[in-house]
Structure formats: C-alpha cells, structure tokens
Amino acid sequence: MKKISNAKYEAELARLQIELVKLQEWVKHTGHRVAIIFEGRDAAGKGGTIKRITEAMNPRICQVVALPAPTEREKSQWYFQRYVTHLPAAGEIIIFDRSWYNRGGVERVMGFCTDEEYKEFMRSCPEFERMLVRSGIQLIKYWFSVSDEEQERRFQKRLTDPTKQWKLSPMDLESRKRWVDYSKAKDDMFAHTDIKQAPWFVVNSDVKKHARLNCINHLLSLIPYEEIERPPVELEERPAQRGYVRPPMGDQTFVPEVHAELI
C-alpha cells in the first residue's frame, strides 16, 4: 500500500483539526451530547488517533476517559455504573479510551469475569446503548483493526523505544499470545452489539496515518455540525502600567535554562 507523504498528512490533519474545532463550538452552542468509544487490539493505534482528535480542542468540552481496573467496590456495582458517571452532559464530547466493552474483550479472554457475567453483558449491552441513544446521546463506536504482522512489528518496536516501553504491560504481553481468542471474542461481541442505533465502525489501522485521517473524516461526517459565527475579537492597546515595581529578579527561583548550554 502506498503511504501518504508526511507533508500531505500534516496538511490534511491540520485541515481536519480546524473542522474539529468548528464541531466543538457547535456542540457547545447546541448542547449536543456525544460519546465516542475507541476499542480494538493492543497497538492498533487508538491512542494516537485520540491524541490527534483532542490536540486542538478545548479539554473542558472534549474529554478523554481512560478508567483503571475497577476497585473492589466498583466490582460489586452494576457493571455499567462506573461508566455512567462519565457520560456527556449538554455541550460535551466524551471519548472513552476503552469502555464497558472490556467485559466483551479482555475480561472474557483473560477469565476476569464469569460465564454468567459475560452472558448478562451481551444481553444488557444493546439495551443499555439503546437507552443512551433514546436519552439524546449520540453514541459512536470505533474498532481499530490491525493485522497480526503489523501488531507484532509495533510490539517489537516498543522494546527499543524508552518512551513506549510502558505500553508493554503484562496484560499486553499476555494478549499477544491470544490472537485467536481475541478474534473470537471480537466476533461474538459484534454479533450481539452491532446494533442499528449504535453500529460498530471498523478502522483499518495497519497504516497509522491513514487510520487517523480516515477516522477523523468519518467522525466529522456523522455529526451535523455547522460553523458557529464568533464575534470578532479586538486586542485593545494595553493601558500604561503605573504604580507597580517588579521585585528583584534575584528574589525568585528560576528553572535552569539547560537548553542554552546545548546551543
């Protein structure tokens, strides 16, 4: 597959991020509520796509939710309960970096839930999502699909990249051994939860840059946003600063300018 050039990628990403800011302003203005789920295999590129979506957006409007493992108390709650508290209010976009679909994936494959808990999830999840949609939340679900060969290449790259070695958690290493089990779990999950009100959209992520642009383009196409006219902003001349004497520089503790030594 021919890959997009860096120059074209950066130009298109910049254009899409401008559109995302327009979307953000429309969501804020209209009170629209959007919940976006990102799921997929480890090293499939979910985090990189989320980062590019949120890069230019207001974190008070667009927030990322990446929950840790549930506490003992949360394990005793209704399964969806801890996710409900993070659902969007009016004028908000919430991105779930992993979601309630943990039960249909990692918990199922790794044996962290019982068969009955898994079956109950498959029964109740479609109804839960239909309820969210009826309440006025626009629910968008993305599954990032990566080939076995490309996933392995990315895992190997993480071994030598100090900034990415934290991504090689024991859970990631174990999932690497269970490709087929995860494939079967994903197929079963889709069979039960790919519903008309909230379908799954699959992103081919073997080429990360393509996946990012394709996903953002698609996301923008799903929300009927319009550009909201903002009143022009004028920067008036600053008033003269009178009656203020700055404290001596020596009374303050400055961060060492290490970069100056590298020039």
Tab-separated table of C-alpha atoms in Angstrom:
chain	number	residue	atom	x	y	z
A	1	MET	CA	0.000	0.000	0.000
A	2	LYS	CA	1.291	3.445	-0.945
A	3	LYS	CA	1.549	5.625	2.152
A	4	ILE	CA	0.647	9.289	2.345
A	5	SER	CA	3.605	11.670	2.415
A	6	ASN	CA	4.421	13.464	5.645
A	7	ALA	CA	3.687	16.850	4.062
A	8	LYS	CA	0.256	15.786	2.810
A	9	TYR	CA	-0.523	14.096	6.114
A	10	GLU	CA	0.332	17.183	8.159
A	11	ALA	CA	-1.672	19.440	5.825
A	12	GLU	CA	-4.742	17.210	5.909
A	13	LEU	CA	-4.511	16.721	9.665
A	14	ALA	CA	-4.337	20.497	10.161
A	15	ARG	CA	-7.442	20.938	7.987
A	16	LEU	CA	-9.345	18.267	9.902
A	17	GLN	CA	-8.362	19.725	13.264
A	18	ILE	CA	-9.815	23.072	12.202
A	19	GLU	CA	-13.052	21.245	11.431
A	20	LEU	CA	-12.915	19.536	14.829
A	21	VAL	CA	-12.734	22.942	16.498
A	22	LYS	CA	-15.802	24.016	14.490
A	23	LEU	CA	-17.520	20.825	15.642
A	24	GLN	CA	-16.576	21.596	19.225
A	25	GLU	CA	-18.082	25.081	19.046
A	26	TRP	CA	-21.276	23.697	17.502
A	27	VAL	CA	-21.581	21.058	20.240
A	28	LYS	CA	-21.118	23.729	22.901
A	29	HIS	CA	-23.614	26.084	21.218
A	30	THR	CA	-26.344	23.483	20.638
A	31	GLY	CA	-25.934	21.417	23.801
A	32	HIS	CA	-25.364	18.277	21.739
A	33	ARG	CA	-24.034	15.245	23.635
A	34	VAL	CA	-21.516	12.908	22.032
A	35	ALA	CA	-19.941	9.726	23.432
A	36	ILE	CA	-17.232	8.102	21.316
A	37	ILE	CA	-15.902	4.633	22.087
A	38	PHE	CA	-12.464	3.536	20.914
A	39	GLU	CA	-11.818	-0.186	21.081
A	40	GLY	CA	-9.516	-2.595	19.282
A	41	ARG	CA	-6.443	-4.710	19.650
A	42	ASP	CA	-3.382	-3.611	21.610
A	43	ALA	CA	-1.017	-1.477	19.490
A	44	ALA	CA	-3.787	-0.804	16.963
A	45	GLY	CA	-3.336	2.979	17.127
A	46	LYS	CA	-6.310	4.061	19.220
A	47	GLY	CA	-4.277	6.332	21.477
A	48	GLY	CA	-2.565	8.118	18.612
A	49	THR	CA	-5.883	8.833	16.917
A	50	ILE	CA	-7.427	10.113	20.150
A	51	LYS	CA	-4.405	12.366	20.656
A	52	ARG	CA	-4.828	13.921	17.193
A	53	ILE	CA	-8.560	14.447	17.734
A	54	THR	CA	-8.127	16.227	21.047
A	55	GLU	CA	-4.898	18.087	20.239
A	56	ALA	CA	-6.548	21.360	19.253
A	57	MET	CA	-9.787	21.014	21.199
A	58	ASN	CA	-10.892	22.554	24.480
A	59	PRO	CA	-10.450	19.931	27.237
A	60	ARG	CA	-13.445	21.402	29.051
A	61	ILE	CA	-15.623	20.383	26.108
A	62	CYS	CA	-13.841	17.302	24.769
A	63	GLN	CA	-12.607	14.956	27.500
A	64	VAL	CA	-10.889	11.584	27.388
A	65	VAL	CA	-11.951	8.888	29.856
A	66	ALA	CA	-9.470	6.042	30.385
A	67	LEU	CA	-10.520	4.201	33.510
A	68	PRO	CA	-8.141	1.978	35.503
A	69	ALA	CA	-9.030	-1.509	36.674
A	70	PRO	CA	-12.171	-1.468	38.840
A	71	THR	CA	-11.861	-1.282	42.612
A	72	GLU	CA	-13.387	-3.931	44.855
A	73	ARG	CA	-16.317	-1.593	45.484
A	74	GLU	CA	-16.833	-0.996	41.766
A	75	LYS	CA	-16.757	-4.747	41.128
A	76	SER	CA	-19.796	-5.047	43.403
A	77	GLN	CA	-21.775	-2.392	41.484
A	78	TRP	CA	-23.980	-2.718	38.431
A	79	TYR	CA	-21.428	-3.314	35.685
A	80	PHE	CA	-22.188	-0.143	33.706
A	81	GLN	CA	-22.370	2.074	36.797
A	82	ARG	CA	-18.846	3.444	36.803
A	83	TYR	CA	-19.116	4.390	33.138
A	84	VAL	CA	-22.450	6.171	33.522
A	85	THR	CA	-20.881	8.866	35.715
A	86	HIS	CA	-18.623	9.850	32.789
A	87	LEU	CA	-21.325	10.164	30.128
A	88	PRO	CA	-21.566	13.599	28.455
A	89	ALA	CA	-23.704	16.446	29.722
A	90	ALA	CA	-25.067	19.092	27.342
A	91	GLY	CA	-22.332	20.580	25.173
A	92	GLU	CA	-19.775	17.849	25.868
A	93	ILE	CA	-17.855	15.258	23.856
A	94	ILE	CA	-16.605	12.289	25.866
A	95	ILE	CA	-14.060	9.901	24.347
A	96	PHE	CA	-13.797	6.507	26.017
A	97	ASP	CA	-10.307	5.047	25.560
A	98	ARG	CA	-11.554	1.540	26.280
A	99	SER	CA	-15.041	1.275	27.689
A	100	TRP	CA	-17.677	-1.095	29.001
A	101	TYR	CA	-16.569	-3.396	26.180
A	102	ASN	CA	-13.731	-4.548	28.423
A	103	ARG	CA	-16.163	-7.242	29.532
A	104	GLY	CA	-16.653	-8.473	25.996
A	105	GLY	CA	-12.911	-8.483	25.296
A	106	VAL	CA	-10.144	-8.636	27.850
A	107	GLU	CA	-12.324	-9.816	30.752
A	108	ARG	CA	-13.759	-12.617	28.635
A	109	VAL	CA	-10.422	-13.726	27.184
A	110	MET	CA	-8.430	-13.440	30.418
A	111	GLY	CA	-11.103	-15.010	32.607
A	112	PHE	CA	-11.725	-11.903	34.725
A	113	CYS	CA	-15.489	-12.427	34.597
A	114	THR	CA	-17.717	-15.452	34.963
A	115	ASP	CA	-19.630	-17.003	32.083
A	116	GLU	CA	-22.872	-15.686	33.581
A	117	GLU	CA	-21.478	-12.150	33.876
A	118	TYR	CA	-20.362	-12.328	30.262
A	119	LYS	CA	-23.735	-13.593	29.038
A	120	GLU	CA	-25.530	-10.891	31.022
A	121	PHE	CA	-23.291	-8.248	29.450
A	122	MET	CA	-24.148	-9.490	25.970
A	123	ARG	CA	-27.858	-9.376	26.816
A	124	SER	CA	-27.888	-5.997	28.515
A	125	CYS	CA	-25.324	-4.018	26.500
A	126	PRO	CA	-27.544	-3.451	23.422
A	127	GLU	CA	-30.416	-2.319	25.659
A	128	PHE	CA	-28.104	-0.053	27.641
A	129	GLU	CA	-26.874	1.584	24.438
A	130	ARG	CA	-30.381	1.969	23.017
A	131	MET	CA	-31.323	3.698	26.249
A	132	LEU	CA	-28.403	6.120	25.872
A	133	VAL	CA	-29.423	6.933	22.317
A	134	ARG	CA	-33.064	7.456	23.312
A	135	SER	CA	-31.884	9.874	26.001
A	136	GLY	CA	-30.301	12.064	23.309
A	137	ILE	CA	-26.667	10.939	23.455
A	138	GLN	CA	-25.045	10.343	20.086
A	139	LEU	CA	-23.073	7.127	20.587
A	140	ILE	CA	-20.260	6.403	18.116
A	141	LYS	CA	-18.244	3.170	18.306
A	142	TYR	CA	-14.897	2.564	16.574
A	143	TRP	CA	-12.992	-0.705	16.396
A	144	PHE	CA	-9.351	-0.392	15.320
A	145	SER	CA	-8.307	-3.432	13.324
A	146	VAL	CA	-4.628	-4.293	12.878
A	147	SER	CA	-3.073	-7.336	11.241
A	148	ASP	CA	-1.133	-9.894	13.237
A	149	GLU	CA	2.076	-8.985	11.393
A	150	GLU	CA	1.739	-5.239	11.968
A	151	GLN	CA	0.830	-5.656	15.624
A	152	GLU	CA	3.937	-7.794	16.141
A	153	ARG	CA	6.102	-5.190	14.394
A	154	ARG	CA	4.766	-2.497	16.749
A	155	PHE	CA	5.354	-4.666	19.804
A	156	GLN	CA	8.946	-5.249	18.724
A	157	LYS	CA	9.452	-1.523	18.184
A	158	ARG	CA	8.259	-0.804	21.720
A	159	LEU	CA	11.056	-2.977	23.091
A	160	THR	CA	13.668	-0.458	21.924
A	161	ASP	CA	11.728	2.788	22.425
A	162	PRO	CA	12.090	4.048	26.019
A	163	THR	CA	9.063	6.314	25.589
A	164	LYS	CA	6.819	3.378	24.701
A	165	GLN	CA	8.062	0.560	26.894
A	166	TRP	CA	5.405	1.381	29.494
A	167	LYS	CA	2.878	0.153	26.935
A	168	LEU	CA	4.272	-3.374	27.258
A	169	SER	CA	2.262	-4.234	30.335
A	170	PRO	CA	1.847	-7.849	31.494
A	171	MET	CA	-1.678	-7.701	30.052
A	172	ASP	CA	-0.353	-6.591	26.655
A	173	LEU	CA	2.209	-9.374	26.617
A	174	GLU	CA	-0.416	-11.956	27.525
A	175	SER	CA	-2.845	-10.681	24.874
A	176	ARG	CA	-0.061	-11.081	22.284
A	177	LYS	CA	-0.265	-14.833	22.866
A	178	ARG	CA	-4.039	-14.967	22.454
A	179	TRP	CA	-4.676	-13.547	18.989
A	180	VAL	CA	-7.254	-16.176	18.066
A	181	ASP	CA	-9.074	-15.900	21.410
A	182	TYR	CA	-9.379	-12.139	20.994
A	183	SER	CA	-10.572	-12.599	17.405
A	184	LYS	CA	-13.334	-14.947	18.543
A	185	ALA	CA	-14.313	-12.589	21.375
A	186	LYS	CA	-14.499	-9.649	18.974
A	187	ASP	CA	-16.646	-11.635	16.515
A	188	ASP	CA	-19.086	-12.641	19.282
A	189	MET	CA	-19.178	-9.077	20.592
A	190	PHE	CA	-20.003	-7.686	17.160
A	191	ALA	CA	-22.715	-10.307	16.639
A	192	HIS	CA	-24.535	-9.085	19.772
A	193	THR	CA	-23.742	-5.353	19.886
A	194	ASP	CA	-23.529	-4.145	16.282
A	195	ILE	CA	-26.975	-2.582	16.540
A	196	LYS	CA	-28.754	-0.164	14.218
A	197	GLN	CA	-28.912	2.590	16.853
A	198	ALA	CA	-25.159	2.338	17.570
A	199	PRO	CA	-23.283	0.344	14.932
A	200	TRP	CA	-19.609	-0.561	15.024
A	201	PHE	CA	-17.335	1.235	12.577
A	202	VAL	CA	-14.129	-0.653	11.786
A	203	VAL	CA	-10.959	1.365	11.131
A	204	ASN	CA	-8.199	-0.353	9.174
A	205	SER	CA	-5.153	0.729	11.161
A	206	ASP	CA	-2.226	-1.068	9.573
A	207	VAL	CA	-1.030	2.397	8.463
A	208	LYS	CA	-1.388	4.719	11.438
A	209	LYS	CA	-1.518	7.982	9.496
A	210	HIS	CA	-4.210	6.667	7.175
A	211	ALA	CA	-6.208	5.384	10.137
A	212	ARG	CA	-6.086	8.748	11.902
A	213	LEU	CA	-7.214	10.727	8.877
A	214	ASN	CA	-9.910	8.213	7.905
A	215	CYS	CA	-11.316	8.057	11.428
A	216	ILE	CA	-11.428	11.840	11.899
A	217	ASN	CA	-13.008	12.316	8.471
A	218	HIS	CA	-15.655	9.747	9.315
A	219	LEU	CA	-16.320	11.205	12.757
A	220	LEU	CA	-16.920	14.643	11.262
A	221	SER	CA	-19.322	13.143	8.713
A	222	LEU	CA	-21.503	11.616	11.455
A	223	ILE	CA	-22.277	14.847	13.325
A	224	PRO	CA	-24.377	17.507	11.542
A	225	TYR	CA	-22.320	20.437	12.783
A	226	GLU	CA	-22.250	23.903	11.293
A	227	GLU	CA	-19.753	26.687	11.734
A	228	ILE	CA	-20.808	28.979	14.556
A	229	GLU	CA	-20.036	32.629	13.889
A	230	ARG	CA	-17.919	34.067	16.651
A	231	PRO	CA	-17.893	37.799	17.357
A	232	PRO	CA	-14.633	39.381	16.187
A	233	VAL	CA	-12.024	39.837	18.880
A	234	GLU	CA	-10.075	43.077	19.058
A	235	LEU	CA	-6.977	43.495	21.170
A	236	GLU	CA	-7.032	46.986	22.579
A	237	GLU	CA	-3.847	48.774	23.466
A	238	ARG	CA	-2.643	47.911	26.900
A	239	PRO	CA	-3.014	50.672	29.459
A	240	ALA	CA	0.165	52.146	30.827
A	241	GLN	CA	1.474	50.223	33.819
A	242	ARG	CA	1.661	52.625	36.735
A	243	GLY	CA	2.305	52.107	40.426
A	244	TYR	CA	3.990	48.719	40.055
A	245	VAL	CA	7.591	47.908	40.778
A	246	ARG	CA	8.728	44.409	39.913
A	247	PRO	CA	10.547	42.562	42.725
A	248	PRO	CA	14.280	41.987	42.213
A	249	MET	CA	14.933	39.028	39.864
A	250	GLY	CA	17.275	37.560	42.444
A	251	ASP	CA	14.375	37.077	44.858
A	252	GLN	CA	12.776	34.495	42.527
A	253	THR	CA	13.764	30.917	41.818
A	254	PHE	CA	14.022	30.278	38.084
A	255	VAL	CA	14.129	26.986	36.250
A	256	PRO	CA	17.690	26.424	34.962
A	257	GLU	CA	17.989	27.247	31.265
A	258	VAL	CA	19.629	23.984	30.309
A	259	HIS	CA	18.810	24.437	26.647
A	260	ALA	CA	21.188	27.399	26.480
A	261	GLU	CA	24.080	25.032	27.120
A	262	LEU	CA	23.057	22.888	24.156
A	263	ILE	CA	23.125	25.636	21.543
